[in-house]
Amino acid sequence: MTKADRDTPPWEAGGTHHLSVPADAFRKTLRAVAEDSQAYALLRMAETRTAAGQLAAVTVDATGSELSLPPTKNARALGILDGIADASTSQDADQARKWHAAVFDRLLTEQTDQAEPAGCLTATWLQELKNTPEQQRAQRLHAQGVDMARTWAQARTMDEPTRQELLAKVENSARNAREHVKH
């Protein structure tokens, strides 16, 4: 069961426990969490590790939706976090700069095990963020889904037309999620 209504009791599937939460309640909860830059950074890092793990789990022979769904879902999740961050920091420019600086300070202290493909993908993205000039890091964060998908596609030696089509889908997924959550 991937979607449930508000009356659905908690359930377990595939070793994971699930709970039905109305979208508005979920959005309000994430916005409340995002007000604390350290909590947001932890949430962002958790989603980064999840995204990397999902990309690393895609089989070598995957095609069609088996190939495109993981990176587009990841970009959507990261785009939701972008929209939450935008909504949380949109009131005061000085506060927004301080909030972003605290988020980046926390993210850039993360350590990853590069022996695993997911850890290598996470480490690559963190290094790209670290190498980005400070004033451009917020924009780089918004591009995370695309950046991770691009790195993943290159590691898979994906042909150029497939890669371009996939990255366009990923970018669109992230942008739509970000805009949807902001409103």
PDB file of C-alpha atoms in Angstrom:
ATOM      1  CA  MET A   1       0.000   0.000   0.000  1.00  0.00           C
ATOM      2  CA  THR A   2       1.646   3.241  -1.074  1.00  0.00           C
ATOM      3  CA  LYS A   3      -1.155   5.645  -0.236  1.00  0.00           C
ATOM      4  CA  ALA A   4      -3.586   5.527   2.611  1.00  0.00           C
ATOM      5  CA  ASP A   5      -6.387   7.717   3.819  1.00  0.00           C
ATOM      6  CA  ARG A   6      -6.420   9.351   7.238  1.00  0.00           C
ATOM      7  CA  ASP A   7      -8.435   6.482   8.743  1.00  0.00           C
ATOM      8  CA  THR A   8      -5.915   3.812   7.792  1.00  0.00           C
ATOM      9  CA  PRO A   9      -4.203   2.432  10.895  1.00  0.00           C
ATOM     10  CA  PRO A  10      -0.399   2.067  11.002  1.00  0.00           C
ATOM     11  CA  TRP A  11       0.920  -0.854   8.938  1.00  0.00           C
ATOM     12  CA  GLU A  12       4.118  -2.724   8.210  1.00  0.00           C
ATOM     13  CA  ALA A  13       5.393  -3.525   4.742  1.00  0.00           C
ATOM     14  CA  GLY A  14       8.791  -4.817   3.761  1.00  0.00           C
ATOM     15  CA  GLY A  15      10.141  -4.469   7.285  1.00  0.00           C
ATOM     16  CA  THR A  16       9.215  -0.784   7.469  1.00  0.00           C
ATOM     17  CA  HIS A  17       6.451   0.675   9.585  1.00  0.00           C
ATOM     18  CA  HIS A  18       4.157   3.209   7.965  1.00  0.00           C
ATOM     19  CA  LEU A  19       1.734   5.792   9.261  1.00  0.00           C
ATOM     20  CA  SER A  20      -0.845   7.695   7.267  1.00  0.00           C
ATOM     21  CA  VAL A  21      -0.395  11.453   7.683  1.00  0.00           C
ATOM     22  CA  PRO A  22      -2.452  14.123   5.892  1.00  0.00           C
ATOM     23  CA  ALA A  23      -0.266  16.218   3.574  1.00  0.00           C
ATOM     24  CA  ASP A  24      -1.045  19.478   5.387  1.00  0.00           C
ATOM     25  CA  ALA A  25      -0.059  18.046   8.759  1.00  0.00           C
ATOM     26  CA  PHE A  26       3.125  16.653   7.266  1.00  0.00           C
ATOM     27  CA  ARG A  27       3.981  19.990   5.643  1.00  0.00           C
ATOM     28  CA  LYS A  28       3.357  21.914   8.890  1.00  0.00           C
ATOM     29  CA  THR A  29       5.511  19.457  10.821  1.00  0.00           C
ATOM     30  CA  LEU A  30       8.369  19.758   8.348  1.00  0.00           C
ATOM     31  CA  ARG A  31       8.142  23.551   8.432  1.00  0.00           C
ATOM     32  CA  ALA A  32       8.318  23.499  12.221  1.00  0.00           C
ATOM     33  CA  VAL A  33      11.370  21.217  12.097  1.00  0.00           C
ATOM     34  CA  ALA A  34      12.999  23.378   9.434  1.00  0.00           C
ATOM     35  CA  GLU A  35      12.916  26.445  11.662  1.00  0.00           C
ATOM     36  CA  ASP A  36      15.788  24.829  13.564  1.00  0.00           C
ATOM     37  CA  SER A  37      18.715  24.831  11.141  1.00  0.00           C
ATOM     38  CA  GLN A  38      20.426  21.919  12.884  1.00  0.00           C
ATOM     39  CA  ALA A  39      17.277  19.784  12.743  1.00  0.00           C
ATOM     40  CA  TYR A  40      16.810  20.675   9.082  1.00  0.00           C
ATOM     41  CA  ALA A  41      20.425  19.752   8.308  1.00  0.00           C
ATOM     42  CA  LEU A  42      19.965  16.360   9.988  1.00  0.00           C
ATOM     43  CA  LEU A  43      16.777  15.773   8.030  1.00  0.00           C
ATOM     44  CA  ARG A  44      18.486  16.853   4.813  1.00  0.00           C
ATOM     45  CA  MET A  45      21.416  14.541   5.448  1.00  0.00           C
ATOM     46  CA  ALA A  46      19.109  11.626   6.218  1.00  0.00           C
ATOM     47  CA  GLU A  47      17.306  12.194   2.920  1.00  0.00           C
ATOM     48  CA  THR A  48      20.649  12.520   1.124  1.00  0.00           C
ATOM     49  CA  ARG A  49      21.765   9.125   2.447  1.00  0.00           C
ATOM     50  CA  THR A  50      18.388   7.593   1.561  1.00  0.00           C
ATOM     51  CA  ALA A  51      18.565   9.025  -1.958  1.00  0.00           C
ATOM     52  CA  ALA A  52      22.092   7.715  -2.469  1.00  0.00           C
ATOM     53  CA  GLY A  53      21.062   4.279  -1.224  1.00  0.00           C
ATOM     54  CA  GLN A  54      18.101   4.169  -3.597  1.00  0.00           C
ATOM     55  CA  LEU A  55      20.277   5.136  -6.556  1.00  0.00           C
ATOM     56  CA  ALA A  56      22.930   2.588  -5.633  1.00  0.00           C
ATOM     57  CA  ALA A  57      20.254  -0.132  -5.477  1.00  0.00           C
ATOM     58  CA  VAL A  58      19.185   0.327  -9.115  1.00  0.00           C
ATOM     59  CA  THR A  59      20.266  -2.724 -11.082  1.00  0.00           C
ATOM     60  CA  VAL A  60      22.762  -2.403 -13.916  1.00  0.00           C
ATOM     61  CA  ASP A  61      20.209  -3.615 -16.469  1.00  0.00           C
ATOM     62  CA  ALA A  62      17.398  -1.310 -15.339  1.00  0.00           C
ATOM     63  CA  THR A  63      15.470   0.544 -18.057  1.00  0.00           C
ATOM     64  CA  GLY A  64      12.339   2.642 -18.281  1.00  0.00           C
ATOM     65  CA  SER A  65      10.677   3.457 -14.979  1.00  0.00           C
ATOM     66  CA  GLU A  66      13.020   1.122 -13.070  1.00  0.00           C
ATOM     67  CA  LEU A  67      15.807   3.471 -14.135  1.00  0.00           C
ATOM     68  CA  SER A  68      14.007   6.824 -13.930  1.00  0.00           C
ATOM     69  CA  LEU A  69      11.788   6.430 -10.860  1.00  0.00           C
ATOM     70  CA  PRO A  70      14.488   6.395  -8.132  1.00  0.00           C
ATOM     71  CA  PRO A  71      16.218   9.634  -9.202  1.00  0.00           C
ATOM     72  CA  THR A  72      12.927  11.454  -9.861  1.00  0.00           C
ATOM     73  CA  LYS A  73      11.501  10.345  -6.496  1.00  0.00           C
ATOM     74  CA  ASN A  74      14.709  11.459  -4.798  1.00  0.00           C
ATOM     75  CA  ALA A  75      14.575  14.828  -6.535  1.00  0.00           C
ATOM     76  CA  ARG A  76      10.973  15.224  -5.425  1.00  0.00           C
ATOM     77  CA  ALA A  77      11.862  14.482  -1.790  1.00  0.00           C
ATOM     78  CA  LEU A  78      14.812  16.889  -1.914  1.00  0.00           C
ATOM     79  CA  GLY A  79      12.641  19.465  -3.691  1.00  0.00           C
ATOM     80  CA  ILE A  80      10.100  19.213  -0.883  1.00  0.00           C
ATOM     81  CA  LEU A  81      12.889  19.936   1.590  1.00  0.00           C
ATOM     82  CA  ASP A  82      13.958  22.898  -0.578  1.00  0.00           C
ATOM     83  CA  GLY A  83      10.427  24.295  -0.544  1.00  0.00           C
ATOM     84  CA  ILE A  84      10.209  23.827   3.219  1.00  0.00           C
ATOM     85  CA  ALA A  85      13.528  25.653   3.629  1.00  0.00           C
ATOM     86  CA  ASP A  86      12.383  28.455   1.324  1.00  0.00           C
ATOM     87  CA  ALA A  87       9.160  28.877   3.299  1.00  0.00           C
ATOM     88  CA  SER A  88      11.037  28.808   6.603  1.00  0.00           C
ATOM     89  CA  THR A  89      13.597  31.435   5.596  1.00  0.00           C
ATOM     90  CA  SER A  90      11.594  33.779   3.373  1.00  0.00           C
ATOM     91  CA  GLN A  91      10.806  36.449   5.978  1.00  0.00           C
ATOM     92  CA  ASP A  92      14.162  38.059   6.802  1.00  0.00           C
ATOM     93  CA  ALA A  93      17.224  38.034   4.517  1.00  0.00           C
ATOM     94  CA  ASP A  94      19.725  38.298   7.387  1.00  0.00           C
ATOM     95  CA  GLN A  95      18.058  35.448   9.278  1.00  0.00           C
ATOM     96  CA  ALA A  96      17.989  33.397   6.071  1.00  0.00           C
ATOM     97  CA  ARG A  97      21.751  33.865   5.591  1.00  0.00           C
ATOM     98  CA  LYS A  98      22.410  32.786   9.182  1.00  0.00           C
ATOM     99  CA  TRP A  99      20.082  29.803   8.816  1.00  0.00           C
ATOM    100  CA  HIS A 100      21.750  28.665   5.587  1.00  0.00           C
ATOM    101  CA  ALA A 101      25.234  29.144   7.064  1.00  0.00           C
ATOM    102  CA  ALA A 102      24.306  26.928  10.016  1.00  0.00           C
ATOM    103  CA  VAL A 103      22.827  24.286   7.693  1.00  0.00           C
ATOM    104  CA  PHE A 104      25.945  24.253   5.521  1.00  0.00           C
ATOM    105  CA  ASP A 105      28.256  24.146   8.532  1.00  0.00           C
ATOM    106  CA  ARG A 106      26.409  21.046   9.725  1.00  0.00           C
ATOM    107  CA  LEU A 107      26.247  19.362   6.318  1.00  0.00           C
ATOM    108  CA  LEU A 108      29.915  19.965   5.572  1.00  0.00           C
ATOM    109  CA  THR A 109      31.000  18.194   8.759  1.00  0.00           C
ATOM    110  CA  GLU A 110      29.323  14.947   7.693  1.00  0.00           C
ATOM    111  CA  GLN A 111      31.506  11.892   7.212  1.00  0.00           C
ATOM    112  CA  THR A 112      30.584   9.053   4.859  1.00  0.00           C
ATOM    113  CA  ASP A 113      31.898   5.571   4.216  1.00  0.00           C
ATOM    114  CA  GLN A 114      33.103   5.755   0.639  1.00  0.00           C
ATOM    115  CA  ALA A 115      33.635   1.995   0.388  1.00  0.00           C
ATOM    116  CA  GLU A 116      29.968   1.555  -0.550  1.00  0.00           C
ATOM    117  CA  PRO A 117      28.449   3.024  -3.755  1.00  0.00           C
ATOM    118  CA  ALA A 118      25.860   5.009  -1.753  1.00  0.00           C
ATOM    119  CA  GLY A 119      28.563   6.434   0.508  1.00  0.00           C
ATOM    120  CA  CYS A 120      30.670   7.383  -2.494  1.00  0.00           C
ATOM    121  CA  LEU A 121      27.709   9.182  -4.098  1.00  0.00           C
ATOM    122  CA  THR A 122      26.977  11.023  -0.834  1.00  0.00           C
ATOM    123  CA  ALA A 123      30.635  11.983  -0.390  1.00  0.00           C
ATOM    124  CA  THR A 124      30.843  13.242  -3.975  1.00  0.00           C
ATOM    125  CA  TRP A 125      27.826  15.477  -3.480  1.00  0.00           C
ATOM    126  CA  LEU A 126      29.127  16.805  -0.157  1.00  0.00           C
ATOM    127  CA  GLN A 127      32.489  17.585  -1.771  1.00  0.00           C
ATOM    128  CA  GLU A 128      30.748  19.446  -4.612  1.00  0.00           C
ATOM    129  CA  LEU A 129      28.809  21.454  -2.025  1.00  0.00           C
ATOM    130  CA  LYS A 130      32.015  22.194  -0.127  1.00  0.00           C
ATOM    131  CA  ASN A 131      33.737  23.333  -3.353  1.00  0.00           C
ATOM    132  CA  THR A 132      30.861  25.695  -4.176  1.00  0.00           C
ATOM    133  CA  PRO A 133      31.483  29.338  -3.217  1.00  0.00           C
ATOM    134  CA  GLU A 134      29.591  30.177  -0.033  1.00  0.00           C
ATOM    135  CA  GLN A 135      27.231  32.676  -1.659  1.00  0.00           C
ATOM    136  CA  GLN A 136      26.143  30.038  -4.229  1.00  0.00           C
ATOM    137  CA  ARG A 137      25.556  27.134  -1.829  1.00  0.00           C
ATOM    138  CA  ALA A 138      21.832  27.741  -1.371  1.00  0.00           C
ATOM    139  CA  GLN A 139      21.358  27.418  -5.133  1.00  0.00           C
ATOM    140  CA  ARG A 140      23.590  24.341  -5.129  1.00  0.00           C
ATOM    141  CA  LEU A 141      21.366  22.791  -2.478  1.00  0.00           C
ATOM    142  CA  HIS A 142      18.367  23.295  -4.785  1.00  0.00           C
ATOM    143  CA  ALA A 143      20.250  21.400  -7.500  1.00  0.00           C
ATOM    144  CA  GLN A 144      21.073  18.435  -5.247  1.00  0.00           C
ATOM    145  CA  GLY A 145      18.648  15.989  -6.889  1.00  0.00           C
ATOM    146  CA  VAL A 146      20.022  16.797 -10.334  1.00  0.00           C
ATOM    147  CA  ASP A 147      23.628  16.781  -9.113  1.00  0.00           C
ATOM    148  CA  MET A 148      23.269  13.374  -7.497  1.00  0.00           C
ATOM    149  CA  ALA A 149      21.445  11.966 -10.539  1.00  0.00           C
ATOM    150  CA  ARG A 150      24.149  13.349 -12.860  1.00  0.00           C
ATOM    151  CA  THR A 151      26.948  11.785 -10.796  1.00  0.00           C
ATOM    152  CA  TRP A 152      25.036   8.508 -10.660  1.00  0.00           C
ATOM    153  CA  ALA A 153      24.350   8.530 -14.428  1.00  0.00           C
ATOM    154  CA  GLN A 154      28.034   9.201 -15.156  1.00  0.00           C
ATOM    155  CA  ALA A 155      29.096   6.338 -12.896  1.00  0.00           C
ATOM    156  CA  ARG A 156      26.707   4.071 -14.795  1.00  0.00           C
ATOM    157  CA  THR A 157      28.158   5.323 -18.120  1.00  0.00           C
ATOM    158  CA  MET A 158      24.650   6.117 -19.285  1.00  0.00           C
ATOM    159  CA  ASP A 159      24.349   7.124 -22.925  1.00  0.00           C
ATOM    160  CA  GLU A 160      23.913  10.850 -23.525  1.00  0.00           C
ATOM    161  CA  PRO A 161      20.297  10.896 -24.811  1.00  0.00           C
ATOM    162  CA  THR A 162      19.098   8.752 -21.885  1.00  0.00           C
ATOM    163  CA  ARG A 163      21.067  10.859 -19.436  1.00  0.00           C
ATOM    164  CA  GLN A 164      19.707  14.153 -20.780  1.00  0.00           C
ATOM    165  CA  GLU A 165      16.129  12.871 -20.748  1.00  0.00           C
ATOM    166  CA  LEU A 166      16.535  11.562 -17.208  1.00  0.00           C
ATOM    167  CA  LEU A 167      18.110  14.768 -15.887  1.00  0.00           C
ATOM    168  CA  ALA A 168      15.288  16.834 -17.406  1.00  0.00           C
ATOM    169  CA  LYS A 169      12.735  14.640 -15.577  1.00  0.00           C
ATOM    170  CA  VAL A 170      14.723  14.905 -12.343  1.00  0.00           C
ATOM    171  CA  GLU A 171      15.003  18.691 -12.578  1.00  0.00           C
ATOM    172  CA  ASN A 172      11.295  19.021 -13.307  1.00  0.00           C
ATOM    173  CA  SER A 173      10.398  16.760 -10.372  1.00  0.00           C
ATOM    174  CA  ALA A 174      12.505  18.788  -7.931  1.00  0.00           C
ATOM    175  CA  ARG A 175      11.224  22.148  -9.194  1.00  0.00           C
ATOM    176  CA  ASN A 176       7.564  21.085  -9.076  1.00  0.00           C
ATOM    177  CA  ALA A 177       7.905  19.702  -5.553  1.00  0.00           C
ATOM    178  CA  ARG A 178       9.688  22.812  -4.343  1.00  0.00           C
ATOM    179  CA  GLU A 179       7.061  25.139  -5.771  1.00  0.00           C
ATOM    180  CA  HIS A 180       4.162  23.004  -4.550  1.00  0.00           C
ATOM    181  CA  VAL A 181       5.408  22.974  -0.960  1.00  0.00           C
ATOM    182  CA  LYS A 182       6.121  26.708  -0.820  1.00  0.00           C
ATOM    183  CA  HIS A 183       2.443  27.506  -1.329  1.00  0.00           C
TER     184      HIS A 183
END
